[in-house]
Amino acid sequence: MRSEEAVLERIERARRRRPRVREERITLAHGAGGKATATLIEAVFVDAFRNPELERLGDAAVVGVGDARLAFTTDSYVVSPLFFPGGNIGDLAVNGTVNDLAVAGARPQHLSAGFVLEEGFPLADLRRIVDTMAAAAAAAGVQIVTGDTKVVQRGKADGCFVTTAGVGLLDRTVVLDAGAARPGDAVIVSGPIGDHGVTVMLARGDLDVESDLVSDTAPLHTLCAAILDAGGRGVRVMRDATRGGVATILNEVARASGAAVVVDEAAVPVRPEVTGAAELLGIDPLYVACEGRLVAVVAEEVAEEVLAAVRAHPSGDGAAVIGRVADDPPGLVLLRTAFGGTRIVDLLVGDPLPRIC
């Protein structure tokens, strides 16, 4: 027991240290969504641009314009390959930005789209990407109203990079924040996890594995609205589990709230194909990116209603309560394994699946 307390105390001391980037150059790990990403963001960007809204580190910023409350977000997409089963970089960019607005409780309205194109990139591929973006925007009920295009010399990029920004209206009074989680709250995931990340990795052909798995990329705005309708003020936080997967979201909740998150491994929905590929790659599906799944932390008294609402939605098939928020140990995520043990689920340091979004 003393040794366990000593380990937890060392972890807490490490977390209290001021973030500092030790590397002299950017590595792929800085884009993985784990510890290196968090350190880079806090030590470089937050330190330079510091303000209360940025320090929340939400999926979208909440800003006021006159009497209106808006959610505002931006994201860049560098997925490789550009085309994969179930989607491509185009619908990935639209859905990702729509979802960042939706999990903030907003109704997505307008998007921008910026393209960095490499000299020699096939025009047919660009048209395919743009057509997919148009279809995804129409399906999500948003308009792409502005944008920018840059072309760089051959060899200075990797075909096509896309940056999207979005604005949404906040017309609900509920305030969603990772720091609002309380002991007793339920943790809900909206469906099987890891589909997108594993699909992209298999599409690269490195594993020589055939599978019918497809990306889960999808807009989640109507699902988020259904959750808020069912749970009201009992909804503490919603996050879409992209880079770093569900594990990273749970760590963000634990750290922001100062509580523990305890997950039941047997309750986490994962497709057999994802489990098999993850074992080959030597990674945990909890860390694999999704592009059409969200994590919601809700008060215990509304958990059943919210879970029923999620399961009734087309994007919520396979939704489950995977754990609870607890008092102790503060700031940590624990996994109760299928073998009856318990282990800490920390943020990853490296990047097991680079360029999956």
CSV table of C-alpha atoms in Angstrom, one decimal:
chain,number,residue,atom,x,y,z
A,1,MET,CA,0.0,0.0,0.0
A,2,ARG,CA,2.8,2.4,0.8
A,3,SER,CA,4.5,1.7,-2.5
A,4,GLU,CA,1.3,2.4,-4.3
A,5,GLU,CA,0.9,5.7,-2.5
A,6,ALA,CA,4.5,6.6,-3.3
A,7,VAL,CA,3.9,6.0,-7.0
A,8,LEU,CA,0.8,8.2,-7.0
A,9,GLU,CA,2.6,10.9,-5.2
A,10,ARG,CA,5.5,10.9,-7.8
A,11,ILE,CA,2.9,11.1,-10.6
A,12,GLU,CA,1.2,14.1,-8.9
A,13,ARG,CA,4.6,15.9,-8.4
A,14,ALA,CA,5.5,15.3,-12.1
A,15,ARG,CA,2.1,16.8,-13.2
A,16,ARG,CA,2.6,19.9,-11.0
A,17,ARG,CA,5.8,20.8,-12.8
A,18,ARG,CA,5.6,23.6,-15.3
A,19,PRO,CA,5.4,22.1,-18.8
A,20,ARG,CA,8.7,22.4,-20.7
A,21,VAL,CA,9.5,21.1,-24.2
A,22,ARG,CA,12.9,19.3,-23.9
A,23,GLU,CA,13.4,18.5,-27.6
A,24,GLU,CA,15.1,21.0,-29.8
A,25,ARG,CA,13.0,20.0,-32.9
A,26,ILE,CA,9.4,18.9,-33.5
A,27,THR,CA,8.9,15.2,-33.7
A,28,LEU,CA,5.9,13.1,-34.8
A,29,ALA,CA,5.1,12.5,-31.1
A,30,HIS,CA,4.2,16.2,-30.8
A,31,GLY,CA,1.2,15.6,-33.1
A,32,ALA,CA,0.0,12.4,-31.5
A,33,GLY,CA,-2.4,13.9,-29.0
A,34,GLY,CA,-0.6,12.5,-26.0
A,35,LYS,CA,1.9,13.8,-23.4
A,36,ALA,CA,4.2,15.4,-26.0
A,37,THR,CA,1.3,17.2,-27.7
A,38,ALA,CA,0.0,18.5,-24.3
A,39,THR,CA,3.4,19.7,-23.3
A,40,LEU,CA,3.9,21.5,-26.7
A,41,ILE,CA,0.5,23.2,-26.5
A,42,GLU,CA,0.9,24.3,-22.9
A,43,ALA,CA,4.6,25.3,-23.0
A,44,VAL,CA,4.5,27.1,-26.4
A,45,PHE,CA,1.1,28.1,-27.6
A,46,VAL,CA,-0.9,28.6,-24.3
A,47,ASP,CA,2.1,30.3,-22.8
A,48,ALA,CA,2.3,32.8,-25.7
A,49,PHE,CA,-1.4,33.3,-26.4
A,50,ARG,CA,-2.6,33.0,-22.8
A,51,ASN,CA,-6.3,34.0,-22.1
A,52,PRO,CA,-9.1,32.4,-20.0
A,53,GLU,CA,-10.9,30.9,-23.0
A,54,LEU,CA,-7.8,29.3,-24.5
A,55,GLU,CA,-6.8,27.9,-21.1
A,56,ARG,CA,-9.9,25.8,-21.1
A,57,LEU,CA,-8.4,23.8,-24.0
A,58,GLY,CA,-11.8,22.7,-25.2
A,59,ASP,CA,-12.7,21.4,-28.7
A,60,ALA,CA,-14.1,24.8,-29.5
A,61,ALA,CA,-13.8,28.3,-27.9
A,62,VAL,CA,-17.0,30.0,-26.7
A,63,VAL,CA,-17.1,33.7,-27.6
A,64,GLY,CA,-19.7,36.4,-27.4
A,65,VAL,CA,-20.7,38.7,-30.2
A,66,GLY,CA,-23.4,41.1,-29.1
A,67,ASP,CA,-26.1,39.1,-27.5
A,68,ALA,CA,-25.1,35.9,-29.4
A,69,ARG,CA,-22.9,33.2,-28.0
A,70,LEU,CA,-20.8,31.4,-30.6
A,71,ALA,CA,-18.6,28.4,-30.7
A,72,PHE,CA,-15.5,28.7,-32.8
A,73,THR,CA,-13.0,26.0,-33.8
A,74,THR,CA,-10.2,25.2,-36.3
A,75,ASP,CA,-8.4,22.0,-37.3
A,76,SER,CA,-5.9,20.8,-39.9
A,77,TYR,CA,-6.0,17.4,-41.6
A,78,VAL,CA,-2.9,15.6,-42.9
A,79,VAL,CA,-4.2,12.0,-43.1
A,80,SER,CA,-2.2,9.4,-45.1
A,81,PRO,CA,-3.5,7.9,-47.4
A,82,LEU,CA,-5.9,10.6,-48.5
A,83,PHE,CA,-8.5,8.0,-49.5
A,84,PHE,CA,-9.5,5.2,-47.2
A,85,PRO,CA,-12.4,2.8,-46.8
A,86,GLY,CA,-15.4,4.8,-45.6
A,87,GLY,CA,-14.1,8.2,-46.5
A,88,ASN,CA,-11.3,10.6,-47.4
A,89,ILE,CA,-9.6,13.7,-46.2
A,90,GLY,CA,-12.6,15.8,-47.4
A,91,ASP,CA,-15.4,14.4,-45.3
A,92,LEU,CA,-12.9,13.9,-42.5
A,93,ALA,CA,-12.2,17.7,-42.4
A,94,VAL,CA,-15.9,18.7,-42.5
A,95,ASN,CA,-17.1,16.1,-40.0
A,96,GLY,CA,-14.2,16.8,-37.6
A,97,THR,CA,-14.9,20.5,-37.5
A,98,VAL,CA,-18.7,20.0,-37.2
A,99,ASN,CA,-18.1,17.6,-34.3
A,100,ASP,CA,-15.8,20.0,-32.4
A,101,LEU,CA,-18.6,22.5,-32.5
A,102,ALA,CA,-21.3,20.0,-31.7
A,103,VAL,CA,-19.6,18.6,-28.5
A,104,ALA,CA,-19.4,22.2,-27.3
A,105,GLY,CA,-23.2,22.2,-27.4
A,106,ALA,CA,-23.4,24.4,-30.5
A,107,ARG,CA,-25.4,24.2,-33.7
A,108,PRO,CA,-22.8,24.2,-36.5
A,109,GLN,CA,-23.5,26.9,-39.1
A,110,HIS,CA,-20.6,27.9,-41.3
A,111,LEU,CA,-17.1,26.5,-42.2
A,112,SER,CA,-14.0,27.7,-44.0
A,113,ALA,CA,-11.7,25.5,-45.9
A,114,GLY,CA,-8.0,26.1,-46.7
A,115,PHE,CA,-6.0,23.8,-49.0
A,116,VAL,CA,-2.2,23.3,-49.3
A,117,LEU,CA,-1.6,21.5,-52.6
A,118,GLU,CA,1.6,20.0,-53.8
A,119,GLU,CA,2.7,20.7,-57.4
A,120,GLY,CA,1.7,17.8,-59.5
A,121,PHE,CA,-1.3,16.7,-57.4
A,122,PRO,CA,-4.0,15.2,-59.7
A,123,LEU,CA,-6.9,17.5,-60.4
A,124,ALA,CA,-9.2,14.5,-60.4
A,125,ASP,CA,-8.3,13.7,-56.8
A,126,LEU,CA,-8.8,17.3,-55.8
A,127,ARG,CA,-12.3,17.3,-57.4
A,128,ARG,CA,-13.1,14.0,-55.6
A,129,ILE,CA,-12.1,15.5,-52.2
A,130,VAL,CA,-14.0,18.7,-52.8
A,131,ASP,CA,-17.1,16.9,-54.0
A,132,THR,CA,-16.9,14.7,-50.8
A,133,MET,CA,-16.6,17.9,-48.7
A,134,ALA,CA,-19.7,19.4,-50.4
A,135,ALA,CA,-21.7,16.3,-49.7
A,136,ALA,CA,-20.5,16.1,-46.1
A,137,ALA,CA,-21.4,19.8,-45.5
A,138,ALA,CA,-24.9,19.3,-47.0
A,139,ALA,CA,-25.4,16.2,-44.8
A,140,ALA,CA,-24.4,18.2,-41.7
A,141,GLY,CA,-26.5,21.2,-42.6
A,142,VAL,CA,-23.6,23.6,-42.8
A,143,GLN,CA,-22.2,25.8,-45.6
A,144,ILE,CA,-18.5,26.3,-46.6
A,145,VAL,CA,-18.5,30.1,-47.0
A,146,THR,CA,-14.9,31.0,-47.4
A,147,GLY,CA,-11.5,29.5,-48.0
A,148,ASP,CA,-7.9,29.7,-49.3
A,149,THR,CA,-5.7,27.8,-51.6
A,150,LYS,CA,-1.9,27.6,-51.6
A,151,VAL,CA,0.4,25.5,-53.9
A,152,VAL,CA,3.9,24.5,-52.9
A,153,GLN,CA,6.7,23.0,-54.9
A,154,ARG,CA,6.8,19.3,-55.7
A,155,GLY,CA,8.3,17.4,-52.6
A,156,LYS,CA,7.4,20.2,-50.2
A,157,ALA,CA,4.1,18.7,-49.0
A,158,ASP,CA,2.3,15.3,-49.3
A,159,GLY,CA,-0.3,15.8,-52.0
A,160,CYS,CA,-3.0,17.7,-50.1
A,161,PHE,CA,-3.5,19.2,-46.6
A,162,VAL,CA,-6.8,20.7,-45.5
A,163,THR,CA,-7.5,23.2,-42.8
A,164,THR,CA,-11.1,23.9,-41.7
A,165,ALA,CA,-12.6,26.3,-39.2
A,166,GLY,CA,-16.2,26.5,-38.1
A,167,VAL,CA,-18.7,28.7,-36.3
A,168,GLY,CA,-21.8,27.5,-34.4
A,169,LEU,CA,-24.6,29.0,-32.4
A,170,LEU,CA,-24.9,28.3,-28.7
A,171,ASP,CA,-28.6,28.6,-27.9
A,172,ARG,CA,-28.7,26.4,-24.9
A,173,THR,CA,-27.9,27.5,-21.3
A,174,VAL,CA,-26.0,24.4,-20.4
A,175,VAL,CA,-22.2,24.9,-19.8
A,176,LEU,CA,-20.0,21.9,-20.8
A,177,ASP,CA,-16.6,21.7,-19.3
A,178,ALA,CA,-14.2,18.8,-18.6
A,179,GLY,CA,-13.7,20.3,-15.1
A,180,ALA,CA,-17.4,19.8,-14.3
A,181,ALA,CA,-17.2,16.0,-13.8
A,182,ARG,CA,-18.2,14.9,-10.3
A,183,PRO,CA,-17.8,11.6,-8.4
A,184,GLY,CA,-20.7,9.3,-9.3
A,185,ASP,CA,-21.0,10.6,-12.9
A,186,ALA,CA,-21.3,8.0,-15.7
A,187,VAL,CA,-19.0,7.8,-18.6
A,188,ILE,CA,-20.7,6.9,-21.9
A,189,VAL,CA,-19.1,6.2,-25.2
A,190,SER,CA,-21.3,6.4,-28.3
A,191,GLY,CA,-20.2,3.2,-30.0
A,192,PRO,CA,-17.3,0.9,-30.9
A,193,ILE,CA,-14.0,2.6,-30.7
A,194,GLY,CA,-10.9,2.7,-32.9
A,195,ASP,CA,-12.5,2.0,-36.2
A,196,HIS,CA,-11.0,5.1,-38.0
A,197,GLY,CA,-7.4,4.8,-36.8
A,198,VAL,CA,-7.2,1.1,-37.6
A,199,THR,CA,-8.9,1.5,-41.0
A,200,VAL,CA,-6.4,4.1,-42.0
A,201,MET,CA,-3.5,2.0,-40.9
A,202,LEU,CA,-4.8,-1.0,-42.8
A,203,ALA,CA,-5.3,1.2,-45.9
A,204,ARG,CA,-1.5,1.9,-45.9
A,205,GLY,CA,-0.9,-1.8,-46.6
A,206,ASP,CA,1.9,-2.1,-44.1
A,207,LEU,CA,0.3,-5.0,-42.2
A,208,ASP,CA,-0.8,-7.0,-45.3
A,209,VAL,CA,-4.1,-7.7,-43.5
A,210,GLU,CA,-7.5,-7.7,-45.4
A,211,SER,CA,-10.6,-6.4,-43.5
A,212,ASP,CA,-14.1,-5.1,-44.2
A,213,LEU,CA,-13.5,-2.4,-41.5
A,214,VAL,CA,-14.4,1.2,-42.6
A,215,SER,CA,-13.8,4.6,-41.0
A,216,ASP,CA,-16.5,5.8,-38.6
A,217,THR,CA,-16.2,9.4,-39.8
A,218,ALA,CA,-19.7,11.0,-39.4
A,219,PRO,CA,-21.2,14.3,-38.2
A,220,LEU,CA,-22.4,14.1,-34.6
A,221,HIS,CA,-24.4,17.3,-34.2
A,222,THR,CA,-27.8,15.6,-34.1
A,223,LEU,CA,-26.4,13.0,-31.6
A,224,CYS,CA,-25.1,15.8,-29.4
A,225,ALA,CA,-28.5,17.6,-29.5
A,226,ALA,CA,-30.2,14.3,-28.5
A,227,ILE,CA,-27.8,13.9,-25.5
A,228,LEU,CA,-28.5,17.5,-24.4
A,229,ASP,CA,-32.3,17.0,-24.9
A,230,ALA,CA,-32.2,13.9,-22.7
A,231,GLY,CA,-29.7,15.0,-20.1
A,232,GLY,CA,-30.1,18.7,-19.9
A,233,ARG,CA,-27.9,20.3,-17.2
A,234,GLY,CA,-26.9,16.8,-16.1
A,235,VAL,CA,-24.6,16.6,-19.1
A,236,ARG,CA,-21.1,17.6,-17.8
A,237,VAL,CA,-19.0,17.3,-20.8
A,238,MET,CA,-18.9,15.9,-24.4
A,239,ARG,CA,-15.8,15.3,-26.4
A,240,ASP,CA,-15.2,13.6,-29.8
A,241,ALA,CA,-12.4,11.0,-29.4
A,242,THR,CA,-10.0,11.8,-32.2
A,243,ARG,CA,-6.2,12.0,-31.7
A,244,GLY,CA,-5.2,9.9,-28.7
A,245,GLY,CA,-8.6,8.1,-28.6
A,246,VAL,CA,-10.9,7.6,-25.6
A,247,ALA,CA,-7.9,7.3,-23.2
A,248,THR,CA,-6.8,10.9,-23.9
A,249,ILE,CA,-10.3,12.3,-23.4
A,250,LEU,CA,-10.7,10.5,-20.1
A,251,ASN,CA,-7.3,11.8,-18.9
A,252,GLU,CA,-8.4,15.4,-19.8
A,253,VAL,CA,-11.5,14.9,-17.8
A,254,ALA,CA,-9.6,13.5,-14.8
A,255,ARG,CA,-7.0,16.2,-14.8
A,256,ALA,CA,-9.5,19.1,-15.3
A,257,SER,CA,-11.9,17.9,-12.6
A,258,GLY,CA,-9.4,16.6,-10.1
A,259,ALA,CA,-11.3,13.4,-9.8
A,260,ALA,CA,-10.6,9.8,-10.9
A,261,VAL,CA,-12.1,8.0,-13.9
A,262,VAL,CA,-12.6,4.3,-13.4
A,263,VAL,CA,-13.2,2.3,-16.6
A,264,ASP,CA,-14.4,-1.3,-16.9
A,265,GLU,CA,-12.4,-2.9,-19.7
A,266,ALA,CA,-15.2,-5.5,-20.4
A,267,ALA,CA,-17.7,-2.7,-21.0
A,268,VAL,CA,-15.7,-0.9,-23.7
A,269,PRO,CA,-17.2,-1.6,-27.1
A,270,VAL,CA,-14.5,-2.7,-29.6
A,271,ARG,CA,-14.9,-4.6,-32.9
A,272,PRO,CA,-13.0,-7.9,-33.1
A,273,GLU,CA,-11.2,-6.5,-36.2
A,274,VAL,CA,-9.9,-3.5,-34.3
A,275,THR,CA,-8.9,-5.7,-31.4
A,276,GLY,CA,-6.9,-8.0,-33.7
A,277,ALA,CA,-5.2,-5.2,-35.6
A,278,ALA,CA,-4.4,-3.4,-32.3
A,279,GLU,CA,-2.7,-6.6,-31.0
A,280,LEU,CA,-0.6,-6.8,-34.2
A,281,LEU,CA,0.4,-3.2,-33.8
A,282,GLY,CA,1.1,-3.6,-30.1
A,283,ILE,CA,-1.3,-0.8,-29.0
A,284,ASP,CA,-4.4,-0.4,-26.9
A,285,PRO,CA,-7.7,0.4,-28.7
A,286,LEU,CA,-8.4,3.0,-26.0
A,287,TYR,CA,-5.7,5.1,-27.7
A,288,VAL,CA,-6.8,4.6,-31.3
A,289,ALA,CA,-8.6,7.6,-32.9
A,290,CYS,CA,-12.2,7.7,-33.8
A,291,GLU,CA,-13.9,10.2,-36.1
A,292,GLY,CA,-17.5,9.4,-35.4
A,293,ARG,CA,-17.6,8.6,-31.7
A,294,LEU,CA,-17.9,10.8,-28.6
A,295,VAL,CA,-17.4,10.4,-24.9
A,296,ALA,CA,-20.0,12.0,-22.6
A,297,VAL,CA,-19.8,12.4,-18.9
A,298,VAL,CA,-23.3,12.8,-17.4
A,299,ALA,CA,-24.8,12.9,-13.9
A,300,GLU,CA,-25.9,9.5,-12.6
A,301,GLU,CA,-29.5,10.5,-12.4
A,302,VAL,CA,-29.7,11.1,-16.1
A,303,ALA,CA,-27.4,8.3,-17.3
A,304,GLU,CA,-30.2,5.9,-18.3
A,305,GLU,CA,-32.1,8.6,-20.2
A,306,VAL,CA,-28.9,9.7,-22.0
A,307,LEU,CA,-27.8,6.2,-22.9
A,308,ALA,CA,-31.3,5.4,-24.3
A,309,ALA,CA,-31.2,8.5,-26.4
A,310,VAL,CA,-27.7,7.7,-27.8
A,311,ARG,CA,-28.7,4.1,-28.6
A,312,ALA,CA,-31.8,5.4,-30.4
A,313,HIS,CA,-29.7,7.6,-32.7
A,314,PRO,CA,-28.2,6.1,-35.9
A,315,SER,CA,-24.7,7.1,-34.8
A,316,GLY,CA,-25.2,5.6,-31.3
A,317,ASP,CA,-25.4,1.9,-32.2
A,318,GLY,CA,-23.3,0.0,-29.7
A,319,ALA,CA,-23.2,2.8,-27.1
A,320,ALA,CA,-22.3,1.8,-23.5
A,321,VAL,CA,-21.6,3.1,-20.1
A,322,ILE,CA,-17.9,2.2,-19.7
A,323,GLY,CA,-17.1,3.6,-16.3
A,324,ARG,CA,-17.7,6.1,-13.5
A,325,VAL,CA,-16.1,9.2,-12.0
A,326,ALA,CA,-14.7,8.5,-8.6
A,327,ASP,CA,-13.0,10.4,-5.7
A,328,ASP,CA,-9.7,8.7,-5.7
A,329,PRO,CA,-7.0,8.7,-6.9
A,330,PRO,CA,-7.4,12.3,-8.1
A,331,GLY,CA,-6.5,13.2,-11.6
A,332,LEU,CA,-5.9,9.6,-12.8
A,333,VAL,CA,-7.7,7.1,-15.1
A,334,LEU,CA,-7.9,3.5,-13.9
A,335,LEU,CA,-8.8,0.5,-15.9
A,336,ARG,CA,-10.4,-2.6,-14.3
A,337,THR,CA,-9.0,-5.3,-16.5
A,338,ALA,CA,-10.8,-8.5,-17.6
A,339,PHE,CA,-8.4,-10.4,-15.4
A,340,GLY,CA,-9.6,-8.6,-12.2
A,341,GLY,CA,-6.6,-6.3,-11.8
A,342,THR,CA,-6.4,-2.5,-12.1
A,343,ARG,CA,-3.9,-0.4,-14.1
A,344,ILE,CA,-3.3,3.3,-14.8
A,345,VAL,CA,-4.3,4.5,-18.2
A,346,ASP,CA,-2.0,7.4,-18.8
A,347,LEU,CA,-1.4,9.7,-21.7
A,348,LEU,CA,0.9,8.2,-24.4
A,349,VAL,CA,4.3,9.7,-25.0
A,350,GLY,CA,5.0,8.5,-28.5
A,351,ASP,CA,2.9,8.3,-31.7
A,352,PRO,CA,1.8,4.7,-32.5
A,353,LEU,CA,-0.4,5.8,-35.4
A,354,PRO,CA,1.0,8.9,-37.1
A,355,ARG,CA,-1.1,10.9,-39.5
A,356,ILE,CA,-4.5,9.3,-39.1
A,357,CYS,CA,-6.4,12.6,-39.2
